[in-house]
Amino acid sequence: MNQTPQGTSGQTLLFLTDEQLRKGIEAMFFAYRGFTADPDRILSDLAYGRAHHRAIHFIHRSPGTTVNNLLAILGVTKQSLNRVLRSLIADGLVSSTVGKRDKRERHLHLTDKGAALERSLSDAQRDRMRSAYRAAGPAAVAGFRQVLEAMMDDEMRHHYLALVDKPDGR
Amino acid sequence: MNQTPQGTSGQTLLFLTDEQLRKGIEAMFFAYRGFTADPDRILSDLAYGRAHHRAIHFIHRSPGTTVNNLLAILGVTKQSLNRVLRSLIADGLVSSTVGKRDKRERHLHLTDKGAALERSLSDAQRDRMRSAYRAAGPAAVAGFRQVLEAMMDDEMRHHYLALVDKPDGR
DNA sequence: CTAGTCATGTCAACAAGGCTGACGTATTGT
DNA sequence: ACAATACGTCAGCCTTGTTGACATGACTAG
């Protein structure tokens, strides 16, 4: 539909105008605001922010994960993460237990209260995602994921793939 | 490929598991970091941040735009935007001229220096977008844009569509 | 013309959430 | 025994967002 030069490895190369690429860039910008809008609204009522949401999300996804592990996925410093974890633990949303095999590690879990918040956040985010998926159709959804995956940094793609091929935490 | 119930208006409804939706959510999260990574690297050498990038991008896209207009697109307070604009103007990257028809308005343009920075930022971002598009293929690209568009808030979609159907600023 | 509204700029104060650097304490591996 | 690792924490700094208040000049409706 839009090919011209032939790539090196049998790959068909696309001819892509700056215009087409710019549209993609702007779509990412505007869509990401929608993507975070609903959880942000819920969180702001609770004196939490997006950083708390991320921590909660990934603890939910990988129950028992360690602090170091979370650090690698979130890509922030331990001081930043610690500030968030401290408040979540203090508020009884997250539990931190000393590792059995390696006592230096702390294993993180959501408490019932934490799981309840996680559910309300991800319900809101899934609702929007669901309606976007429905509006666009199944073929579009597959393409959506392909492009996003190709856009990730290598390291983040590894984290992504490791997560995605794992059963849901719930 | 994945339909089941019939929608109201001839629309085919998709059956979407929480699992599928969650993958999309995580893909957005990891991809957005890649999306901003390259410009962020360039900007951090110049004591600018993502906020400056956004202002520069949209001034480039809509030369002569007003402050109020930019405010609506960026969705921040005028105090936030003003802080950024002030530094860009002081550093000679952006020019602000009194409106001809309405003298209350200020029309914003990139200077040569500002345009040069814009180019280096968008080159970096387009390179990544281009390689993602190539890796995913043209059908995937169409789907990518469709899903993102459906994910936007109504107001943001209006801004997006107005921009996208406009010739490139360069 | 006058009153009200609008576009913009600015000051002050505050919060979230990044960052660096430094230090301390267990615990583990060599 | 010693070095490396996992974690927690203190202090301080930056960017970028917020609210609230106030000022100026320029339009606009009555």
mmCIF file of C-alpha atoms (C1' of nucleotides) in Angstrom:
data_model
loop_
_atom_site.group_PDB
_atom_site.id
_atom_site.type_symbol
_atom_site.label_atom_id
_atom_site.label_comp_id
_atom_site.label_asym_id
_atom_site.label_seq_id
_atom_site.Cartn_x
_atom_site.Cartn_y
_atom_site.Cartn_z
ATOM 1 C CA MET A 1 0.000 0.000 0.000
ATOM 2 C CA ASN A 2 2.881 2.339 0.672
ATOM 3 C CA GLN A 3 6.125 0.618 -0.117
ATOM 4 C CA THR A 4 8.916 1.726 -2.390
ATOM 5 C CA PRO A 5 12.497 0.797 -1.610
ATOM 6 C CA GLN A 6 13.416 -2.765 -0.735
ATOM 7 C CA GLY A 7 15.016 -3.362 2.635
ATOM 8 C CA THR A 8 18.139 -5.376 3.308
ATOM 9 C CA SER A 9 16.686 -8.529 4.812
ATOM 10 C CA GLY A 10 13.667 -9.116 2.648
ATOM 11 C CA GLN A 11 11.886 -6.527 4.823
ATOM 12 C CA THR A 12 9.684 -4.221 2.813
ATOM 13 C CA LEU A 13 10.694 -0.646 3.522
ATOM 14 C CA LEU A 14 7.963 1.930 3.816
ATOM 15 C CA PHE A 15 8.168 5.404 2.481
ATOM 16 C CA LEU A 16 7.229 7.594 5.401
ATOM 17 C CA THR A 17 6.768 11.316 5.145
ATOM 18 C CA ASP A 18 7.599 13.648 8.004
ATOM 19 C CA GLU A 19 3.917 14.519 7.914
ATOM 20 C CA GLN A 20 2.835 10.954 8.631
ATOM 21 C CA LEU A 21 5.359 10.626 11.407
ATOM 22 C CA ARG A 22 4.321 13.925 12.948
ATOM 23 C CA LYS A 23 0.729 12.785 13.095
ATOM 24 C CA GLY A 24 1.826 9.723 15.027
ATOM 25 C CA ILE A 25 3.804 11.874 17.429
ATOM 26 C CA GLU A 26 0.872 14.160 18.088
ATOM 27 C CA ALA A 27 -1.490 11.222 18.454
ATOM 28 C CA MET A 28 0.758 9.797 21.153
ATOM 29 C CA PHE A 29 0.810 13.111 22.964
ATOM 30 C CA PHE A 30 -2.927 13.647 23.033
ATOM 31 C CA ALA A 31 -3.796 10.021 23.638
ATOM 32 C CA TYR A 32 -1.509 9.704 26.619
ATOM 33 C CA ARG A 33 -3.398 12.451 28.395
ATOM 34 C CA GLY A 34 -6.615 10.508 27.953
ATOM 35 C CA PHE A 35 -4.856 7.368 29.034
ATOM 36 C CA THR A 36 -3.928 8.816 32.420
ATOM 37 C CA ALA A 37 -6.912 11.103 32.925
ATOM 38 C CA ASP A 38 -9.296 8.727 34.687
ATOM 39 C CA PRO A 39 -6.888 7.265 37.256
ATOM 40 C CA ASP A 40 -5.531 10.754 37.897
ATOM 41 C CA ARG A 41 -8.984 11.943 38.852
ATOM 42 C CA ILE A 42 -9.471 9.100 41.313
ATOM 43 C CA LEU A 43 -6.012 9.535 42.810
ATOM 44 C CA SER A 44 -6.215 13.250 43.348
ATOM 45 C CA ASP A 45 -9.094 12.719 45.772
ATOM 46 C CA LEU A 46 -6.812 10.505 47.835
ATOM 47 C CA ALA A 47 -3.693 12.678 47.948
ATOM 48 C CA TYR A 48 -1.906 10.181 45.736
ATOM 49 C CA GLY A 49 -0.391 10.729 42.331
ATOM 50 C CA ARG A 50 0.614 8.901 39.214
ATOM 51 C CA ALA A 51 3.720 7.546 40.900
ATOM 52 C CA HIS A 52 1.559 5.718 43.438
ATOM 53 C CA HIS A 53 -0.570 4.324 40.669
ATOM 54 C CA ARG A 54 2.444 2.878 38.884
ATOM 55 C CA ALA A 55 3.755 1.240 42.034
ATOM 56 C CA ILE A 56 0.360 -0.231 42.833
ATOM 57 C CA HIS A 57 -0.097 -1.475 39.297
ATOM 58 C CA PHE A 58 3.176 -3.357 39.125
ATOM 59 C CA ILE A 59 2.954 -4.760 42.632
ATOM 60 C CA HIS A 60 -0.447 -6.085 41.660
ATOM 61 C CA ARG A 61 0.962 -7.566 38.489
ATOM 62 C CA SER A 62 3.909 -9.225 40.205
ATOM 63 C CA PRO A 63 2.887 -9.995 43.756
ATOM 64 C CA GLY A 64 5.905 -10.563 45.966
ATOM 65 C CA THR A 65 8.205 -8.585 43.724
ATOM 66 C CA THR A 66 11.245 -7.007 45.340
ATOM 67 C CA VAL A 67 12.128 -3.341 45.582
ATOM 68 C CA ASN A 68 15.007 -3.728 43.150
ATOM 69 C CA ASN A 69 12.777 -5.407 40.638
ATOM 70 C CA LEU A 70 10.246 -2.612 40.842
ATOM 71 C CA LEU A 71 13.041 -0.095 40.500
ATOM 72 C CA ALA A 72 14.126 -1.640 37.203
ATOM 73 C CA ILE A 73 10.606 -1.651 35.797
ATOM 74 C CA LEU A 74 9.733 1.874 36.843
ATOM 75 C CA GLY A 75 13.077 3.334 35.916
ATOM 76 C CA VAL A 76 13.334 5.761 38.819
ATOM 77 C CA THR A 77 15.775 6.103 41.690
ATOM 78 C CA LYS A 78 15.304 4.173 44.884
ATOM 79 C CA GLN A 79 14.826 7.460 46.745
ATOM 80 C CA SER A 80 11.902 8.379 44.524
ATOM 81 C CA LEU A 81 10.349 4.958 44.785
ATOM 82 C CA ASN A 82 10.944 4.786 48.502
ATOM 83 C CA ARG A 83 9.012 7.975 49.095
ATOM 84 C CA VAL A 84 6.017 6.461 47.360
ATOM 85 C CA LEU A 85 6.320 3.011 48.934
ATOM 86 C CA ARG A 86 6.693 4.491 52.386
ATOM 87 C CA SER A 87 3.369 6.270 52.137
ATOM 88 C CA LEU A 88 1.619 3.248 50.630
ATOM 89 C CA ILE A 89 2.918 1.025 53.415
ATOM 90 C CA ALA A 90 2.074 3.591 56.096
ATOM 91 C CA ASP A 91 -1.463 3.837 54.726
ATOM 92 C CA GLY A 92 -1.844 0.076 54.748
ATOM 93 C CA LEU A 93 -2.165 -0.434 50.994
ATOM 94 C CA VAL A 94 1.052 -2.366 50.538
ATOM 95 C CA SER A 95 2.793 -4.899 52.755
ATOM 96 C CA SER A 96 6.530 -5.432 52.823
ATOM 97 C CA THR A 97 7.858 -8.733 54.142
ATOM 98 C CA VAL A 98 11.424 -9.850 54.676
ATOM 99 C CA GLY A 99 12.616 -12.368 52.098
ATOM 100 C CA LYS A 100 12.741 -16.009 53.090
ATOM 101 C CA ARG A 101 15.658 -17.140 50.972
ATOM 102 C CA ASP A 102 17.441 -13.777 50.981
ATOM 103 C CA LYS A 103 16.665 -11.764 54.076
ATOM 104 C CA ARG A 104 17.961 -8.566 52.494
ATOM 105 C CA GLU A 105 15.059 -8.492 50.087
ATOM 106 C CA ARG A 106 11.604 -7.138 50.812
ATOM 107 C CA HIS A 107 8.676 -8.775 49.087
ATOM 108 C CA LEU A 108 5.846 -6.422 48.225
ATOM 109 C CA HIS A 109 2.168 -7.328 48.188
ATOM 110 C CA LEU A 110 -1.057 -5.390 48.011
ATOM 111 C CA THR A 111 -3.235 -5.586 51.097
ATOM 112 C CA ASP A 112 -6.987 -5.986 50.662
ATOM 113 C CA LYS A 113 -7.288 -2.234 50.863
ATOM 114 C CA GLY A 114 -4.550 -1.816 48.268
ATOM 115 C CA ALA A 115 -6.167 -4.361 45.988
ATOM 116 C CA ALA A 116 -9.444 -2.476 46.236
ATOM 117 C CA LEU A 117 -7.817 0.747 45.107
ATOM 118 C CA GLU A 118 -5.989 -1.074 42.332
ATOM 119 C CA ARG A 119 -9.274 -2.424 41.093
ATOM 120 C CA SER A 120 -10.949 0.940 41.003
ATOM 121 C CA LEU A 121 -8.000 2.449 39.142
ATOM 122 C CA SER A 122 -7.650 -0.295 36.594
ATOM 123 C CA ASP A 123 -11.398 -0.504 36.075
ATOM 124 C CA ALA A 124 -11.408 3.124 35.065
ATOM 125 C CA GLN A 125 -8.426 2.713 32.795
ATOM 126 C CA ARG A 126 -9.752 -0.471 31.235
ATOM 127 C CA ASP A 127 -13.107 1.137 30.504
ATOM 128 C CA ARG A 128 -11.439 3.738 28.365
ATOM 129 C CA MET A 129 -9.186 1.203 26.715
ATOM 130 C CA ARG A 130 -12.129 -1.047 26.000
ATOM 131 C CA SER A 131 -14.139 1.647 24.313
ATOM 132 C CA ALA A 132 -11.121 2.704 22.265
ATOM 133 C CA TYR A 133 -10.551 -0.894 21.207
ATOM 134 C CA ARG A 134 -14.189 -1.308 20.269
ATOM 135 C CA ALA A 135 -14.247 1.904 18.300
ATOM 136 C CA ALA A 136 -11.142 0.926 16.369
ATOM 137 C CA GLY A 137 -11.768 -2.772 15.793
ATOM 138 C CA PRO A 138 -9.666 -5.894 16.260
ATOM 139 C CA ALA A 139 -7.263 -5.349 13.375
ATOM 140 C CA ALA A 140 -6.458 -1.872 14.625
ATOM 141 C CA VAL A 141 -5.814 -3.236 18.098
ATOM 142 C CA ALA A 142 -3.201 -5.642 16.821
ATOM 143 C CA GLY A 143 -1.451 -2.853 14.949
ATOM 144 C CA PHE A 144 -1.621 -0.592 17.951
ATOM 145 C CA ARG A 145 0.261 -3.071 20.085
ATOM 146 C CA GLN A 146 2.808 -3.800 17.373
ATOM 147 C CA VAL A 147 3.747 -0.170 16.911
ATOM 148 C CA LEU A 148 3.930 0.500 20.636
ATOM 149 C CA GLU A 149 6.151 -2.495 21.168
ATOM 150 C CA ALA A 150 8.487 -1.369 18.418
ATOM 151 C CA MET A 151 8.677 2.057 20.009
ATOM 152 C CA MET A 152 10.032 0.844 23.344
ATOM 153 C CA ASP A 153 13.651 0.956 24.416
ATOM 154 C CA ASP A 154 15.199 -2.506 24.403
ATOM 155 C CA GLU A 155 15.360 -2.770 28.156
ATOM 156 C CA MET A 156 11.746 -1.703 28.600
ATOM 157 C CA ARG A 157 10.639 -4.120 25.917
ATOM 158 C CA HIS A 158 12.178 -6.950 27.894
ATOM 159 C CA HIS A 159 10.247 -5.945 30.980
ATOM 160 C CA TYR A 160 7.115 -5.598 28.898
ATOM 161 C CA LEU A 161 7.413 -8.994 27.262
ATOM 162 C CA ALA A 162 8.175 -10.666 30.564
ATOM 163 C CA LEU A 163 5.032 -9.152 32.058
ATOM 164 C CA VAL A 164 2.736 -9.664 29.134
ATOM 165 C CA ASP A 165 3.386 -13.380 28.883
ATOM 166 C CA LYS A 166 2.383 -13.908 32.457
ATOM 167 C CA PRO A 167 -1.016 -14.791 33.848
ATOM 168 C CA ASP A 168 -3.004 -11.913 35.225
ATOM 169 C CA GLY A 169 -2.393 -11.219 38.888
ATOM 170 C CA ARG A 170 -6.035 -11.269 39.869
ATOM 171 C CA MET B 1 -11.696 -12.681 14.407
ATOM 172 C CA ASN B 2 -12.932 -11.916 17.880
ATOM 173 C CA GLN B 3 -16.514 -10.849 17.784
ATOM 174 C CA THR B 4 -19.478 -12.192 19.680
ATOM 175 C CA PRO B 5 -22.359 -9.907 20.581
ATOM 176 C CA GLN B 6 -23.863 -7.613 17.981
ATOM 177 C CA GLY B 7 -23.761 -3.901 18.668
ATOM 178 C CA THR B 8 -26.674 -1.529 18.368
ATOM 179 C CA SER B 9 -25.859 0.303 15.150
ATOM 180 C CA GLY B 10 -24.539 -2.502 13.003
ATOM 181 C CA GLN B 11 -21.267 -2.088 14.933
ATOM 182 C CA THR B 12 -19.617 -5.390 15.687
ATOM 183 C CA LEU B 13 -18.917 -5.622 19.396
ATOM 184 C CA LEU B 14 -15.675 -7.216 20.462
ATOM 185 C CA PHE B 15 -15.245 -9.522 23.365
ATOM 186 C CA LEU B 16 -12.309 -8.081 25.260
ATOM 187 C CA THR B 17 -10.729 -9.789 28.219
ATOM 188 C CA ASP B 18 -9.181 -7.857 31.068
ATOM 189 C CA GLU B 19 -5.967 -9.551 30.032
ATOM 190 C CA GLN B 20 -6.018 -8.061 26.562
ATOM 191 C CA LEU B 21 -6.848 -4.633 27.907
ATOM 192 C CA ARG B 22 -4.096 -4.834 30.483
ATOM 193 C CA LYS B 23 -1.555 -5.602 27.795
ATOM 194 C CA GLY B 24 -2.589 -2.462 25.986
ATOM 195 C CA ILE B 25 -2.261 -0.444 29.172
ATOM 196 C CA GLU B 26 1.214 -1.733 29.850
ATOM 197 C CA ALA B 27 2.225 -1.227 26.234
ATOM 198 C CA MET B 28 1.192 2.425 26.493
ATOM 199 C CA PHE B 29 3.209 2.855 29.648
ATOM 200 C CA PHE B 30 6.435 1.369 28.343
ATOM 201 C CA ALA B 31 6.118 2.865 24.876
ATOM 202 C CA TYR B 32 5.600 6.384 26.166
ATOM 203 C CA ARG B 33 8.937 6.278 27.915
ATOM 204 C CA GLY B 34 10.613 5.421 24.647
ATOM 205 C CA PHE B 35 8.612 8.096 22.926
ATOM 206 C CA THR B 36 9.988 10.851 25.149
ATOM 207 C CA ALA B 37 13.442 9.418 25.781
ATOM 208 C CA ASP B 38 15.357 10.912 22.845
ATOM 209 C CA PRO B 39 14.133 14.510 23.134
ATOM 210 C CA ASP B 40 14.590 14.340 26.905
ATOM 211 C CA ARG B 41 18.238 13.495 26.427
ATOM 212 C CA ILE B 42 18.788 16.450 24.117
ATOM 213 C CA LEU B 43 16.898 18.850 26.355
ATOM 214 C CA SER B 44 18.656 17.926 29.556
ATOM 215 C CA ASP B 45 21.916 19.204 28.067
ATOM 216 C CA LEU B 46 20.275 22.583 27.559
ATOM 217 C CA ALA B 47 18.623 23.078 30.935
ATOM 218 C CA TYR B 48 15.230 22.672 29.326
ATOM 219 C CA GLY B 49 12.577 20.094 30.031
ATOM 220 C CA ARG B 50 9.632 18.398 28.445
ATOM 221 C CA ALA B 51 7.457 21.447 28.976
ATOM 222 C CA HIS B 52 9.752 23.499 26.762
ATOM 223 C CA HIS B 53 9.647 20.798 24.125
ATOM 224 C CA ARG B 54 5.863 20.848 24.042
ATOM 225 C CA ALA B 55 5.725 24.612 23.705
ATOM 226 C CA ILE B 56 8.316 24.586 20.922
ATOM 227 C CA HIS B 57 6.537 21.788 19.111
ATOM 228 C CA PHE B 58 3.151 23.464 19.010
ATOM 229 C CA ILE B 59 4.512 26.907 18.202
ATOM 230 C CA HIS B 60 6.302 25.304 15.295
ATOM 231 C CA ARG B 61 3.139 23.580 14.219
ATOM 232 C CA SER B 62 0.984 26.695 14.421
ATOM 233 C CA PRO B 63 3.220 29.669 13.804
ATOM 234 C CA GLY B 64 1.643 32.862 15.081
ATOM 235 C CA THR B 65 -0.568 31.063 17.550
ATOM 236 C CA THR B 66 -1.677 32.997 20.606
ATOM 237 C CA VAL B 67 -0.974 32.287 24.231
ATOM 238 C CA ASN B 68 -4.582 31.376 24.900
ATOM 239 C CA ASN B 69 -4.577 28.952 22.019
ATOM 240 C CA LEU B 70 -1.454 27.254 23.279
ATOM 241 C CA LEU B 71 -2.970 27.108 26.742
ATOM 242 C CA ALA B 72 -5.953 25.173 25.423
ATOM 243 C CA ILE B 73 -3.801 22.685 23.542
ATOM 244 C CA LEU B 74 -1.343 22.064 26.331
ATOM 245 C CA GLY B 75 -3.958 21.966 29.063
ATOM 246 C CA VAL B 76 -1.922 23.735 31.728
ATOM 247 C CA THR B 77 -2.377 26.972 33.625
ATOM 248 C CA LYS B 78 -1.188 30.226 32.167
ATOM 249 C CA GLN B 79 1.279 30.581 35.014
ATOM 250 C CA SER B 80 2.905 27.281 34.113
ATOM 251 C CA LEU B 81 3.057 28.106 30.446
ATOM 252 C CA ASN B 82 4.262 31.616 31.101
ATOM 253 C CA ARG B 83 7.247 30.382 33.044
ATOM 254 C CA VAL B 84 8.292 28.276 30.091
ATOM 255 C CA LEU B 85 7.576 30.913 27.467
ATOM 256 C CA ARG B 86 9.453 33.546 29.429
ATOM 257 C CA SER B 87 12.634 31.505 29.374
ATOM 258 C CA LEU B 88 12.257 30.608 25.709
ATOM 259 C CA ILE B 89 11.762 34.252 24.790
ATOM 260 C CA ALA B 90 14.629 35.394 27.009
ATOM 261 C CA ASP B 91 16.900 32.843 25.357
ATOM 262 C CA GLY B 92 15.877 33.994 21.917
ATOM 263 C CA LEU B 93 14.158 30.803 20.789
ATOM 264 C CA VAL B 94 10.657 32.254 20.553
ATOM 265 C CA SER B 95 9.418 35.675 19.516
ATOM 266 C CA SER B 96 6.246 37.281 20.803
ATOM 267 C CA THR B 97 4.614 40.021 18.769
ATOM 268 C CA VAL B 98 1.582 42.144 19.569
ATOM 269 C CA GLY B 99 -1.488 41.185 17.567
ATOM 270 C CA LYS B 100 -2.414 43.330 14.608
ATOM 271 C CA ARG B 101 -6.164 42.934 14.658
ATOM 272 C CA ASP B 102 -6.442 42.448 18.401
ATOM 273 C CA LYS B 103 -3.618 44.133 20.230
ATOM 274 C CA ARG B 104 -4.273 42.181 23.402
ATOM 275 C CA GLU B 105 -3.038 39.021 21.773
ATOM 276 C CA ARG B 106 0.584 37.963 21.407
ATOM 277 C CA HIS B 107 1.546 35.947 18.373
ATOM 278 C CA LEU B 108 4.253 33.371 18.957
ATOM 279 C CA HIS B 109 6.870 32.322 16.422
ATOM 280 C CA LEU B 110 10.082 30.346 16.552
ATOM 281 C CA THR B 111 13.227 32.283 15.792
ATOM 282 C CA ASP B 112 15.906 30.692 13.618
ATOM 283 C CA LYS B 113 17.568 29.455 16.744
ATOM 284 C CA GLY B 114 14.280 28.062 18.038
ATOM 285 C CA ALA B 115 13.576 26.394 14.722
ATOM 286 C CA ALA B 116 17.005 24.755 14.833
ATOM 287 C CA LEU B 117 16.305 23.251 18.236
ATOM 288 C CA GLU B 118 12.870 22.159 17.095
ATOM 289 C CA ARG B 119 14.434 20.354 14.186
ATOM 290 C CA SER B 120 16.922 18.493 16.294
ATOM 291 C CA LEU B 121 14.192 17.437 18.727
ATOM 292 C CA SER B 122 11.721 16.306 16.127
ATOM 293 C CA ASP B 123 14.407 14.581 14.084
ATOM 294 C CA ALA B 124 15.222 12.428 17.068
ATOM 295 C CA GLN B 125 11.590 11.692 17.766
ATOM 296 C CA ARG B 126 10.772 10.973 14.156
ATOM 297 C CA ASP B 127 13.696 8.578 13.831
ATOM 298 C CA ARG B 128 12.253 6.416 16.542
ATOM 299 C CA MET B 129 8.748 6.685 15.159
ATOM 300 C CA ARG B 130 9.957 5.805 11.706
ATOM 301 C CA SER B 131 11.737 2.677 12.817
ATOM 302 C CA ALA B 132 8.708 1.623 14.853
ATOM 303 C CA TYR B 133 6.449 2.189 11.853
ATOM 304 C CA ARG B 134 8.767 0.223 9.608
ATOM 305 C CA ALA B 135 9.029 -2.640 12.033
ATOM 306 C CA ALA B 136 5.263 -2.842 12.386
ATOM 307 C CA GLY B 137 4.166 -2.254 8.812
ATOM 308 C CA PRO B 138 1.551 -0.006 7.204
ATOM 309 C CA ALA B 139 -1.541 -1.855 8.384
ATOM 310 C CA ALA B 140 -0.320 -1.709 11.966
ATOM 311 C CA VAL B 141 0.318 2.014 11.633
ATOM 312 C CA ALA B 142 -3.246 2.684 10.599
ATOM 313 C CA GLY B 143 -4.530 0.705 13.548
ATOM 314 C CA PHE B 144 -2.153 2.451 15.888
ATOM 315 C CA ARG B 145 -3.530 5.858 14.965
ATOM 316 C CA GLN B 146 -7.127 4.674 15.139
ATOM 317 C CA VAL B 147 -6.800 3.344 18.661
ATOM 318 C CA LEU B 148 -4.929 6.402 19.899
ATOM 319 C CA GLU B 149 -7.527 8.698 18.452
ATOM 320 C CA ALA B 150 -10.312 6.770 20.115
ATOM 321 C CA MET B 151 -8.462 7.011 23.404
ATOM 322 C CA MET B 152 -8.406 10.809 23.541
ATOM 323 C CA ASP B 153 -10.750 12.987 25.515
ATOM 324 C CA ASP B 154 -13.229 14.766 23.283
ATOM 325 C CA GLU B 155 -11.661 18.157 23.695
ATOM 326 C CA MET B 156 -8.178 16.876 22.965
ATOM 327 C CA ARG B 157 -9.427 14.994 19.926
ATOM 328 C CA HIS B 158 -10.723 18.253 18.533
ATOM 329 C CA HIS B 159 -7.343 19.877 18.950
ATOM 330 C CA TYR B 160 -5.708 16.817 17.427
ATOM 331 C CA LEU B 161 -7.937 16.718 14.374
ATOM 332 C CA ALA B 162 -7.573 20.432 13.782
ATOM 333 C CA LEU B 163 -3.806 20.056 13.808
ATOM 334 C CA VAL B 164 -3.556 16.870 11.835
ATOM 335 C CA ASP B 165 -5.512 18.210 8.885
ATOM 336 C CA LYS B 166 -3.170 21.116 8.488
ATOM 337 C CA PRO B 167 -0.080 21.371 6.312
ATOM 338 C CA ASP B 168 3.198 20.850 8.067
ATOM 339 C CA GLY B 169 4.701 23.999 9.495
ATOM 340 C CA ARG B 170 8.076 23.550 7.890
ATOM 341 C "C1'" DC C 1 -18.317 57.283 26.857
ATOM 342 C "C1'" DT C 2 -18.353 53.975 30.536
ATOM 343 C "C1'" DA C 3 -18.513 49.623 32.435
ATOM 344 C "C1'" DG C 4 -17.433 45.107 31.860
ATOM 345 C "C1'" DT C 5 -14.902 41.491 29.811
ATOM 346 C "C1'" DC C 6 -10.822 39.595 27.746
ATOM 347 C "C1'" DA C 7 -5.745 38.491 26.875
ATOM 348 C "C1'" DT C 8 -1.773 38.627 28.972
ATOM 349 C "C1'" DG C 9 1.886 39.036 32.473
ATOM 350 C "C1'" DT C 10 3.487 38.552 37.050
ATOM 351 C "C1'" DC C 11 4.180 37.708 42.159
ATOM 352 C "C1'" DA C 12 3.943 34.479 45.903
ATOM 353 C "C1'" DA C 13 3.410 30.147 47.870
ATOM 354 C "C1'" DC C 14 2.928 25.375 47.649
ATOM 355 C "C1'" DA C 15 3.090 20.229 46.157
ATOM 356 C "C1'" DA C 16 4.403 16.153 43.510
ATOM 357 C "C1'" DG C 17 7.892 13.669 41.936
ATOM 358 C "C1'" DG C 18 12.087 13.501 39.638
ATOM 359 C "C1'" DC C 19 17.363 13.856 40.748
ATOM 360 C "C1'" DT C 20 22.272 13.553 43.269
ATOM 361 C "C1'" DG C 21 25.201 12.487 47.068
ATOM 362 C "C1'" DA C 22 26.109 10.531 51.371
ATOM 363 C "C1'" DC C 23 25.629 7.348 55.027
ATOM 364 C "C1'" DG C 24 24.019 3.253 57.821
ATOM 365 C "C1'" DT C 25 22.584 -1.586 58.493
ATOM 366 C "C1'" DA C 26 21.773 -6.267 57.492
ATOM 367 C "C1'" DT C 27 22.857 -10.010 54.883
ATOM 368 C "C1'" DT C 28 25.126 -12.718 51.490
ATOM 369 C "C1'" DG C 29 28.732 -14.446 48.625
ATOM 370 C "C1'" DT C 30 33.776 -15.094 47.829
ATOM 371 C "C1'" DA D 1 37.410 -11.624 56.841
ATOM 372 C "C1'" DC D 2 35.924 -8.661 53.225
ATOM 373 C "C1'" DA D 3 33.432 -7.006 49.459
ATOM 374 C "C1'" DA D 4 29.226 -6.630 47.314
ATOM 375 C "C1'" DT D 5 24.221 -6.396 47.580
ATOM 376 C "C1'" DA D 6 19.438 -4.879 49.083
ATOM 377 C "C1'" DC D 7 17.360 -1.630 51.354
ATOM 378 C "C1'" DG D 8 16.213 2.633 54.011
ATOM 379 C "C1'" DT D 9 16.870 7.397 54.919
ATOM 380 C "C1'" DC D 10 18.448 12.340 55.335
ATOM 381 C "C1'" DA D 11 19.243 16.617 52.971
ATOM 382 C "C1'" DG D 12 18.930 19.525 49.214
ATOM 383 C "C1'" DC D 13 17.939 20.755 44.538
ATOM 384 C "C1'" DC D 14 15.127 21.131 40.073
ATOM 385 C "C1'" DT D 15 11.122 21.132 36.927
ATOM 386 C "C1'" DT D 16 6.585 21.569 36.327
ATOM 387 C "C1'" DG D 17 2.261 21.553 37.850
ATOM 388 C "C1'" DT D 18 -1.272 24.061 41.056
ATOM 389 C "C1'" DT D 19 -4.109 28.251 43.420
ATOM 390 C "C1'" DG D 20 -5.007 32.980 44.403
ATOM 391 C "C1'" DA D 21 -4.406 37.747 43.771
ATOM 392 C "C1'" DC D 22 -3.512 41.733 41.230
ATOM 393 C "C1'" DA D 23 -2.253 44.968 37.164
ATOM 394 C "C1'" DT D 24 -2.426 46.652 32.455
ATOM 395 C "C1'" DG D 25 -4.068 47.542 28.184
ATOM 396 C "C1'" DA D 26 -7.507 46.664 24.646
ATOM 397 C "C1'" DC D 27 -11.921 45.450 23.081
ATOM 398 C "C1'" DT D 28 -17.036 45.643 23.169
ATOM 399 C "C1'" DA D 29 -21.719 46.240 24.477
ATOM 400 C "C1'" DG D 30 -24.967 49.453 26.155
#
